[in-house]
Amino acid sequence: MRTGTANKPFAEKIAQLKLAQGYPRFFMVNWMKNSSAKILRTAEALSRGGIPARMTLSRQSFSEETLDAIKRKNIQLSTYDEMKHEAAKQSVASYTELILGLPNDSYESFVSGIEKAMDPHLTHVFIVYLCRLLDGTEMSTIADRQKYQYQTRVCKVGFGRSEYIANGVDELEEIIIGSAAMPTEDWRRAHTFANLALVLYNCRLAFFLFNYLRQEHGVSLRQLLESLIATLEHEPQRFPALAKAMAAIRECQQSILNQGSSLLTLEMTGNLLFEAHEAACVLLLDQLDACYRELWAFVTSRLAAEGCAADPTLLRDLFVYQRALIPTWRTPPRQTLSFDWNVPQYVQALCAGREPIVLERCRTVMTVEDKMGAFHDPAEFSRQKLPVAMLKIAEVTTITTAQPP
């Protein structure tokens, strides 16, 4: 279904059908570009009926030079931010599309764009595609190749979380791995940054923690991630779980550069194929407690180095909240947790775009529930819980504040 003003009544009818009959459970929508207000109305109608419908805020790049090179016009950045905020208020999921390897996009402009896409709204994610040269397009012409000095590799491609079929027919595509604006070494750095951001921010493994650090301590998420990457490169022995995840990203990256596959498999999930960030996410979920111990060591060290004062009991509560929302194939579907601070209320307001709440000591009890139920096999968990560029996390069902004596 293409979206437009005329499709809102159609979307309402589909939503009514879902409420009455329980179907359709899912509805595929091809959103119109640069028509966000119309899209939001249609997405709202579908969401009211319980039909997932993520709203596209397609940008490809935040660089004006890159948009000029690909002859694309985007909505104004202020409109983009407004639509994300409005979608969050209406509990409508939205996503931003970015492409790695576009002409005139440098490491600086690409990474800056990812930082812009990492907003605090829980309903919003970003997707990063590898730029591919398709026959018949302007970018694939000899003139464009020479003008922008594309470096490319022909690789096997496919869908993440699908199964590898031995002796199957491989699909090959030409992927840009460098250009005049982004030499191959910078492409490698951008690829690593993008995938680590997808794991920790998009898949929510550090989403709530990072938003607290940005909101309360003015931490630049770009600088934080770049510092983490540098630390893992120089001291992998101190952070084995995080280093193992980054090694999977680098393995996938090197496979592309070697004209192999853009996907990889993991021993624990058999023939299931993963994109780089998906594989890294699964590896961290397998060692989630170790992941958070390592993040605690990194974050506390980083805050101390920058002279930021953070109460250890508050930081502990933030880590407890962060950990509780992340499901694994070993996590119970329902948990009740206690806090010394009003962290649950604070995070809920921060990530829903509501008025900010002041952090204060307040005995709080929170219940979380994974309403999808438990999947005890890591392969089946990955199929069910890892849709495109995100992880389906648990939900906060109740928050209660203890009354003072």
Coordinates of C-alpha atoms in Angstrom, one line a residue:
M1 CA 0.0 0.0 0.0
R2 CA 1.4 3.4 -0.9
T3 CA 0.5 6.1 1.6
G4 CA -1.4 9.3 1.0
T5 CA -4.4 11.3 2.2
A6 CA -6.7 8.9 0.4
N7 CA -5.3 5.9 2.2
K8 CA -6.2 7.0 5.8
P9 CA -9.8 5.7 5.5
F10 CA -8.4 2.5 4.0
A11 CA -5.9 2.1 6.9
E12 CA -8.8 2.7 9.4
K13 CA -10.8 -0.1 7.8
I14 CA -7.8 -2.5 8.0
A15 CA -7.4 -1.5 11.7
Q16 CA -11.1 -2.2 12.3
L17 CA -10.8 -5.6 10.7
K18 CA -7.8 -6.4 12.9
L19 CA -9.7 -5.4 16.1
A20 CA -12.8 -7.5 15.0
Q21 CA -11.1 -10.6 13.5
G22 CA -7.6 -10.6 14.8
Y23 CA -6.1 -10.3 11.3
P24 CA -4.0 -9.1 9.6
R25 CA -1.3 -9.4 12.2
F26 CA 1.2 -7.6 10.0
F27 CA 0.8 -5.2 7.1
M28 CA 3.5 -4.2 4.7
V29 CA 3.5 -0.5 3.8
N30 CA 5.7 1.3 1.2
W31 CA 5.7 4.9 2.6
M32 CA 5.8 7.9 0.3
K33 CA 9.1 9.9 0.5
N34 CA 8.9 13.4 2.1
S35 CA 5.2 13.1 3.0
S36 CA 5.7 12.6 6.8
A37 CA 2.5 14.3 8.0
K38 CA 0.4 12.1 5.7
I39 CA 2.4 9.1 6.7
L40 CA 1.9 9.8 10.4
R41 CA -1.9 9.9 10.1
T42 CA -1.9 6.6 8.3
A43 CA 0.5 5.0 10.7
E44 CA -1.6 6.2 13.7
A45 CA -4.7 4.6 12.2
L46 CA -2.9 1.3 11.8
S47 CA -1.3 1.4 15.2
R48 CA -4.7 2.0 16.9
G49 CA -5.8 -1.3 15.5
G50 CA -2.7 -3.0 16.8
I51 CA -1.0 -3.4 13.4
P52 CA 2.8 -2.6 13.5
A53 CA 3.5 0.2 11.0
R54 CA 6.9 1.9 11.4
M55 CA 6.9 5.4 9.8
T56 CA 9.8 6.0 7.4
L57 CA 11.8 9.2 7.8
S58 CA 14.1 8.5 4.9
R59 CA 17.2 10.6 4.7
Q60 CA 20.0 8.5 3.2
S61 CA 22.4 11.2 4.4
F62 CA 22.5 14.3 6.6
S63 CA 25.2 15.8 4.3
E64 CA 23.9 18.4 1.9
E65 CA 26.9 17.8 -0.4
T66 CA 25.9 14.1 -0.6
L67 CA 22.3 14.8 -1.2
D68 CA 23.2 17.2 -4.1
A69 CA 25.4 14.4 -5.6
I70 CA 22.6 11.9 -5.5
K71 CA 20.0 14.5 -6.6
R72 CA 17.8 14.1 -3.6
K73 CA 15.8 16.6 -1.6
N74 CA 14.9 15.9 2.0
I75 CA 12.5 17.5 4.4
Q76 CA 14.0 20.2 6.6
L77 CA 15.9 18.9 9.6
S78 CA 13.5 20.8 11.9
T79 CA 10.5 19.1 10.3
Y80 CA 12.3 15.7 10.6
D81 CA 12.9 16.3 14.4
E82 CA 9.3 17.4 14.8
M83 CA 7.9 14.3 13.1
K84 CA 10.0 12.0 15.2
H85 CA 8.8 13.8 18.3
E86 CA 5.2 13.7 17.2
A87 CA 5.4 10.0 16.3
A88 CA 6.8 9.3 19.7
K89 CA 4.0 11.2 21.4
Q90 CA 1.5 9.1 19.5
S91 CA 3.4 5.8 20.2
V92 CA 4.0 5.4 16.5
A93 CA 7.3 3.6 15.6
S94 CA 9.5 5.4 13.1
Y95 CA 12.9 4.9 11.5
T96 CA 15.6 6.8 9.7
E97 CA 17.4 5.2 6.7
L98 CA 21.1 6.0 6.2
I99 CA 23.4 4.6 3.5
L100 CA 27.1 4.0 4.0
G101 CA 29.3 4.8 1.0
L102 CA 27.4 7.5 -0.9
P103 CA 29.3 10.0 -3.0
N104 CA 30.7 13.1 -1.1
D105 CA 30.0 11.4 2.2
S106 CA 33.1 11.5 4.4
Y107 CA 33.7 9.6 7.7
E108 CA 33.0 12.9 9.5
S109 CA 29.7 13.6 7.8
F110 CA 28.5 10.0 7.9
V111 CA 29.3 9.5 11.6
S112 CA 27.8 13.0 12.4
G113 CA 24.6 11.8 10.7
I114 CA 24.4 8.7 12.9
E115 CA 24.8 10.8 16.0
K116 CA 21.9 13.0 14.8
A117 CA 19.8 9.8 14.2
M118 CA 20.5 8.6 17.8
D119 CA 17.7 10.4 19.5
P120 CA 16.2 9.5 22.9
H121 CA 12.8 8.4 21.6
L122 CA 12.3 4.7 22.3
T123 CA 9.9 4.5 19.3
H124 CA 12.7 5.5 16.9
V125 CA 15.5 3.6 15.3
F126 CA 17.9 4.1 12.4
I127 CA 18.8 1.6 9.6
V128 CA 22.2 1.7 7.9
Y129 CA 22.4 0.1 4.4
L130 CA 25.6 -0.5 2.5
C131 CA 25.7 1.5 -0.8
R132 CA 25.3 -0.9 -3.8
L133 CA 25.8 0.0 -7.4
L134 CA 22.9 -1.3 -9.5
D135 CA 22.9 -1.6 -13.3
G136 CA 21.1 1.1 -15.1
T137 CA 21.4 3.7 -12.3
E138 CA 23.3 7.0 -12.7
M139 CA 25.7 6.0 -9.9
S140 CA 26.8 2.9 -11.8
T141 CA 27.8 4.9 -14.9
I142 CA 31.5 5.2 -15.9
A143 CA 31.1 9.0 -15.5
D144 CA 30.0 8.7 -11.8
R145 CA 32.6 6.0 -11.1
Q146 CA 35.3 8.3 -12.3
K147 CA 34.0 11.5 -10.8
Y148 CA 33.6 10.1 -7.3
Q149 CA 36.4 7.4 -7.5
Y150 CA 34.4 4.5 -6.2
Q151 CA 36.2 1.5 -4.8
T152 CA 33.9 -1.5 -4.9
R153 CA 33.7 -5.2 -4.1
V154 CA 31.4 -7.8 -5.6
C155 CA 30.0 -9.8 -2.6
K156 CA 27.4 -12.4 -1.7
V157 CA 24.3 -10.7 -0.2
G158 CA 21.1 -11.8 1.4
F159 CA 18.7 -11.3 4.3
G160 CA 19.8 -11.4 7.9
R161 CA 18.3 -14.2 10.0
S162 CA 17.7 -16.4 7.0
E163 CA 19.3 -19.8 6.7
Y164 CA 22.3 -20.5 4.5
I165 CA 21.5 -23.2 1.9
A166 CA 24.5 -25.3 0.7
N167 CA 24.7 -25.5 -3.1
G168 CA 22.1 -22.7 -3.3
V169 CA 22.2 -19.9 -5.9
D170 CA 24.2 -16.9 -4.6
E171 CA 23.0 -13.3 -5.2
L172 CA 25.9 -11.0 -5.9
E173 CA 26.0 -7.3 -5.7
E174 CA 28.6 -4.6 -6.1
I175 CA 29.2 -2.7 -2.8
I176 CA 31.0 0.6 -2.5
I177 CA 33.9 0.3 0.0
G178 CA 35.6 3.6 -0.7
S179 CA 35.4 6.8 -2.6
A180 CA 37.3 10.1 -3.0
A181 CA 35.5 11.5 0.1
M182 CA 35.8 8.3 2.1
P183 CA 38.9 6.2 1.4
T184 CA 38.6 2.5 2.2
E185 CA 40.3 2.9 5.6
D186 CA 37.7 5.5 6.5
W187 CA 35.0 3.2 5.2
R188 CA 36.2 0.5 7.6
R189 CA 36.1 3.0 10.5
A190 CA 32.6 4.2 9.5
H191 CA 31.4 0.5 9.1
T192 CA 32.7 -0.3 12.6
F193 CA 31.2 2.8 14.2
A194 CA 27.8 2.2 12.5
N195 CA 27.5 -1.4 13.5
L196 CA 28.6 -0.8 17.1
A197 CA 26.0 2.0 17.3
L198 CA 23.4 -0.3 15.9
V199 CA 24.2 -2.9 18.6
L200 CA 24.4 -0.6 21.7
Y201 CA 21.9 2.0 20.7
N202 CA 19.4 0.6 18.2
C203 CA 19.3 -2.9 19.7
R204 CA 19.0 -1.0 23.1
L205 CA 21.8 -2.8 24.9
A206 CA 23.1 0.6 26.2
F207 CA 20.2 2.8 25.0
F208 CA 18.9 3.9 28.4
L209 CA 22.4 4.3 29.9
F210 CA 23.6 6.4 26.9
N211 CA 20.6 8.7 27.0
Y212 CA 21.2 9.3 30.7
L213 CA 24.9 10.1 30.1
R214 CA 23.9 12.6 27.3
Q215 CA 21.1 14.2 29.2
E216 CA 22.7 14.5 32.6
H217 CA 26.5 14.8 31.8
G218 CA 26.5 16.3 28.3
V219 CA 28.3 13.2 27.0
S220 CA 28.8 13.1 23.2
L221 CA 27.6 9.7 22.1
R222 CA 29.9 9.9 19.1
Q223 CA 32.9 10.6 21.2
L224 CA 31.8 7.9 23.7
L225 CA 31.5 5.2 20.9
E226 CA 34.8 6.3 19.3
S227 CA 36.5 6.1 22.7
L228 CA 35.0 2.6 23.2
I229 CA 36.2 1.4 19.8
A230 CA 39.7 2.7 20.5
T231 CA 39.7 1.0 23.9
L232 CA 38.6 -2.3 22.5
E233 CA 41.3 -2.1 19.8
H234 CA 44.1 -1.4 22.3
E235 CA 42.9 -3.3 25.4
P236 CA 40.7 -6.2 24.2
Q237 CA 41.9 -8.4 27.1
R238 CA 40.1 -6.0 29.6
F239 CA 36.8 -6.3 27.8
P240 CA 36.6 -9.8 26.3
A241 CA 32.8 -9.8 25.7
L242 CA 32.7 -6.5 24.0
A243 CA 35.9 -7.3 22.0
K244 CA 34.4 -10.5 20.8
A245 CA 31.4 -8.6 19.5
M246 CA 33.6 -6.1 17.7
A247 CA 35.6 -8.9 16.2
A248 CA 32.5 -10.3 14.6
I249 CA 31.9 -6.8 13.0
R250 CA 35.4 -6.8 11.8
E251 CA 35.1 -10.4 10.4
C252 CA 32.1 -9.4 8.4
Q253 CA 33.8 -6.2 7.2
Q254 CA 36.9 -8.1 6.1
S255 CA 34.7 -10.6 4.3
I256 CA 33.2 -7.8 2.2
L257 CA 36.7 -6.4 1.4
N258 CA 37.8 -9.9 0.4
Q259 CA 34.8 -10.2 -2.0
G260 CA 33.2 -12.9 0.2
S261 CA 29.9 -12.6 1.9
S262 CA 28.2 -9.6 3.6
L263 CA 26.7 -12.0 6.1
L264 CA 28.2 -14.4 8.6
T265 CA 27.2 -17.4 10.8
L266 CA 27.7 -18.1 14.4
E267 CA 28.4 -21.5 15.9
M268 CA 25.6 -21.3 18.5
T269 CA 22.9 -20.6 15.8
G270 CA 23.9 -23.1 13.1
N271 CA 23.2 -22.0 9.5
L272 CA 21.4 -18.8 10.4
L273 CA 22.9 -15.8 8.6
F274 CA 23.5 -12.5 10.3
E275 CA 24.4 -9.0 9.3
A276 CA 27.4 -7.6 11.3
H277 CA 25.5 -5.8 14.0
E278 CA 23.1 -8.8 14.4
A279 CA 25.9 -11.2 15.0
A280 CA 27.5 -8.8 17.5
C281 CA 24.2 -8.4 19.3
V282 CA 23.7 -12.2 19.6
L283 CA 27.2 -12.6 21.0
L284 CA 26.7 -10.0 23.6
L285 CA 23.3 -11.4 24.6
D286 CA 25.1 -14.7 25.2
Q287 CA 27.3 -13.0 27.7
L288 CA 25.0 -10.2 28.8
D289 CA 26.1 -10.0 32.5
A290 CA 29.8 -9.8 31.4
C291 CA 28.8 -7.2 28.8
Y292 CA 27.4 -4.9 31.5
R293 CA 30.3 -5.5 33.9
E294 CA 32.6 -4.3 31.1
L295 CA 30.4 -1.4 30.2
W296 CA 30.4 -0.4 33.9
A297 CA 34.2 -0.4 33.9
F298 CA 34.4 1.6 30.7
V299 CA 31.7 4.2 31.6
T300 CA 32.9 4.8 35.2
S301 CA 36.5 5.2 33.9
R302 CA 35.3 7.6 31.2
L303 CA 33.2 9.7 33.6
A304 CA 36.2 9.9 36.0
A305 CA 38.5 11.0 33.2
E306 CA 36.1 13.8 32.2
G307 CA 35.6 14.9 35.8
C308 CA 31.9 14.0 35.8
A309 CA 30.5 13.2 39.3
A310 CA 27.9 10.4 39.2
D311 CA 26.5 8.8 42.4
P312 CA 27.5 5.1 42.3
T313 CA 24.1 4.1 43.6
L314 CA 22.3 6.1 40.9
L315 CA 24.6 4.6 38.2
R316 CA 23.9 1.1 39.6
D317 CA 20.2 1.7 39.4
L318 CA 20.6 2.8 35.7
F319 CA 22.5 -0.4 34.9
V320 CA 19.8 -2.5 36.7
Y321 CA 17.1 -0.7 34.6
Q322 CA 19.1 -1.2 31.4
R323 CA 19.8 -4.9 32.0
A324 CA 16.1 -5.6 33.0
L325 CA 14.7 -4.5 29.6
I326 CA 17.1 -6.7 27.5
P327 CA 15.8 -10.2 26.9
T328 CA 17.9 -13.3 26.2
W329 CA 17.0 -16.9 25.7
R330 CA 17.9 -17.4 29.4
T331 CA 15.9 -14.5 30.9
P332 CA 12.6 -15.1 32.7
P333 CA 9.7 -13.5 30.9
R334 CA 8.7 -11.5 34.0
Q335 CA 10.8 -9.7 36.6
T336 CA 10.3 -7.4 39.5
L337 CA 13.1 -5.1 40.5
S338 CA 13.8 -2.5 43.3
F339 CA 15.5 0.8 42.9
D340 CA 16.8 3.4 45.4
W341 CA 16.3 6.2 42.9
N342 CA 13.3 7.2 40.7
V343 CA 15.2 5.8 37.7
P344 CA 12.2 4.1 36.1
Q345 CA 10.1 7.2 36.1
Y346 CA 13.0 9.3 34.9
V347 CA 13.9 7.0 31.9
Q348 CA 10.2 6.6 30.9
A349 CA 9.8 10.4 30.7
L350 CA 13.1 10.9 28.9
C351 CA 12.5 8.3 26.2
A352 CA 8.9 9.2 25.6
G353 CA 9.6 12.9 24.9
R354 CA 7.7 14.0 28.0
E355 CA 8.6 16.7 30.4
P356 CA 11.9 15.7 32.2
I357 CA 11.8 14.4 35.7
V358 CA 14.5 15.3 38.3
L359 CA 16.4 12.4 39.5
E360 CA 16.1 11.9 43.3
R361 CA 16.3 9.2 45.9
C362 CA 12.9 7.4 45.9
R363 CA 12.3 3.8 46.8
T364 CA 10.7 2.4 43.6
V365 CA 9.6 -1.0 42.4
M366 CA 9.3 -1.9 38.7
T367 CA 7.9 -4.9 36.9
V368 CA 9.0 -5.8 33.4
E369 CA 7.5 -8.4 31.1
D370 CA 8.5 -9.9 27.8
K371 CA 5.1 -10.2 26.2
M372 CA 6.4 -12.2 23.3
G373 CA 7.2 -15.1 25.7
A374 CA 10.4 -17.1 26.1
F375 CA 12.5 -18.6 23.2
H376 CA 15.0 -20.9 24.8
D377 CA 17.0 -21.6 21.6
P378 CA 19.3 -18.8 20.4
A379 CA 18.5 -19.4 16.7
E380 CA 14.7 -19.2 17.3
F381 CA 15.2 -16.2 19.6
S382 CA 17.1 -14.4 16.9
R383 CA 14.4 -15.1 14.3
Q384 CA 11.7 -13.9 16.5
K385 CA 13.3 -11.0 18.4
L386 CA 15.7 -9.4 15.9
P387 CA 13.7 -7.7 13.2
V388 CA 15.5 -5.2 10.9
A389 CA 18.1 -3.1 12.9
M390 CA 16.5 -3.6 16.3
L391 CA 15.9 -6.0 19.2
K392 CA 12.4 -6.5 20.6
I393 CA 12.9 -5.6 24.3
A394 CA 10.8 -6.3 27.3
E395 CA 8.1 -3.8 28.5
V396 CA 7.7 -2.0 31.8
T397 CA 4.3 -3.0 33.0
T398 CA 4.1 -1.4 36.5
I399 CA 6.1 1.3 38.5
T400 CA 5.2 1.9 42.1
T401 CA 6.7 4.2 44.6
A402 CA 7.1 3.1 48.2
Q403 CA 5.4 5.4 50.7
P404 CA 7.6 7.0 53.2
P405 CA 7.2 5.7 56.8

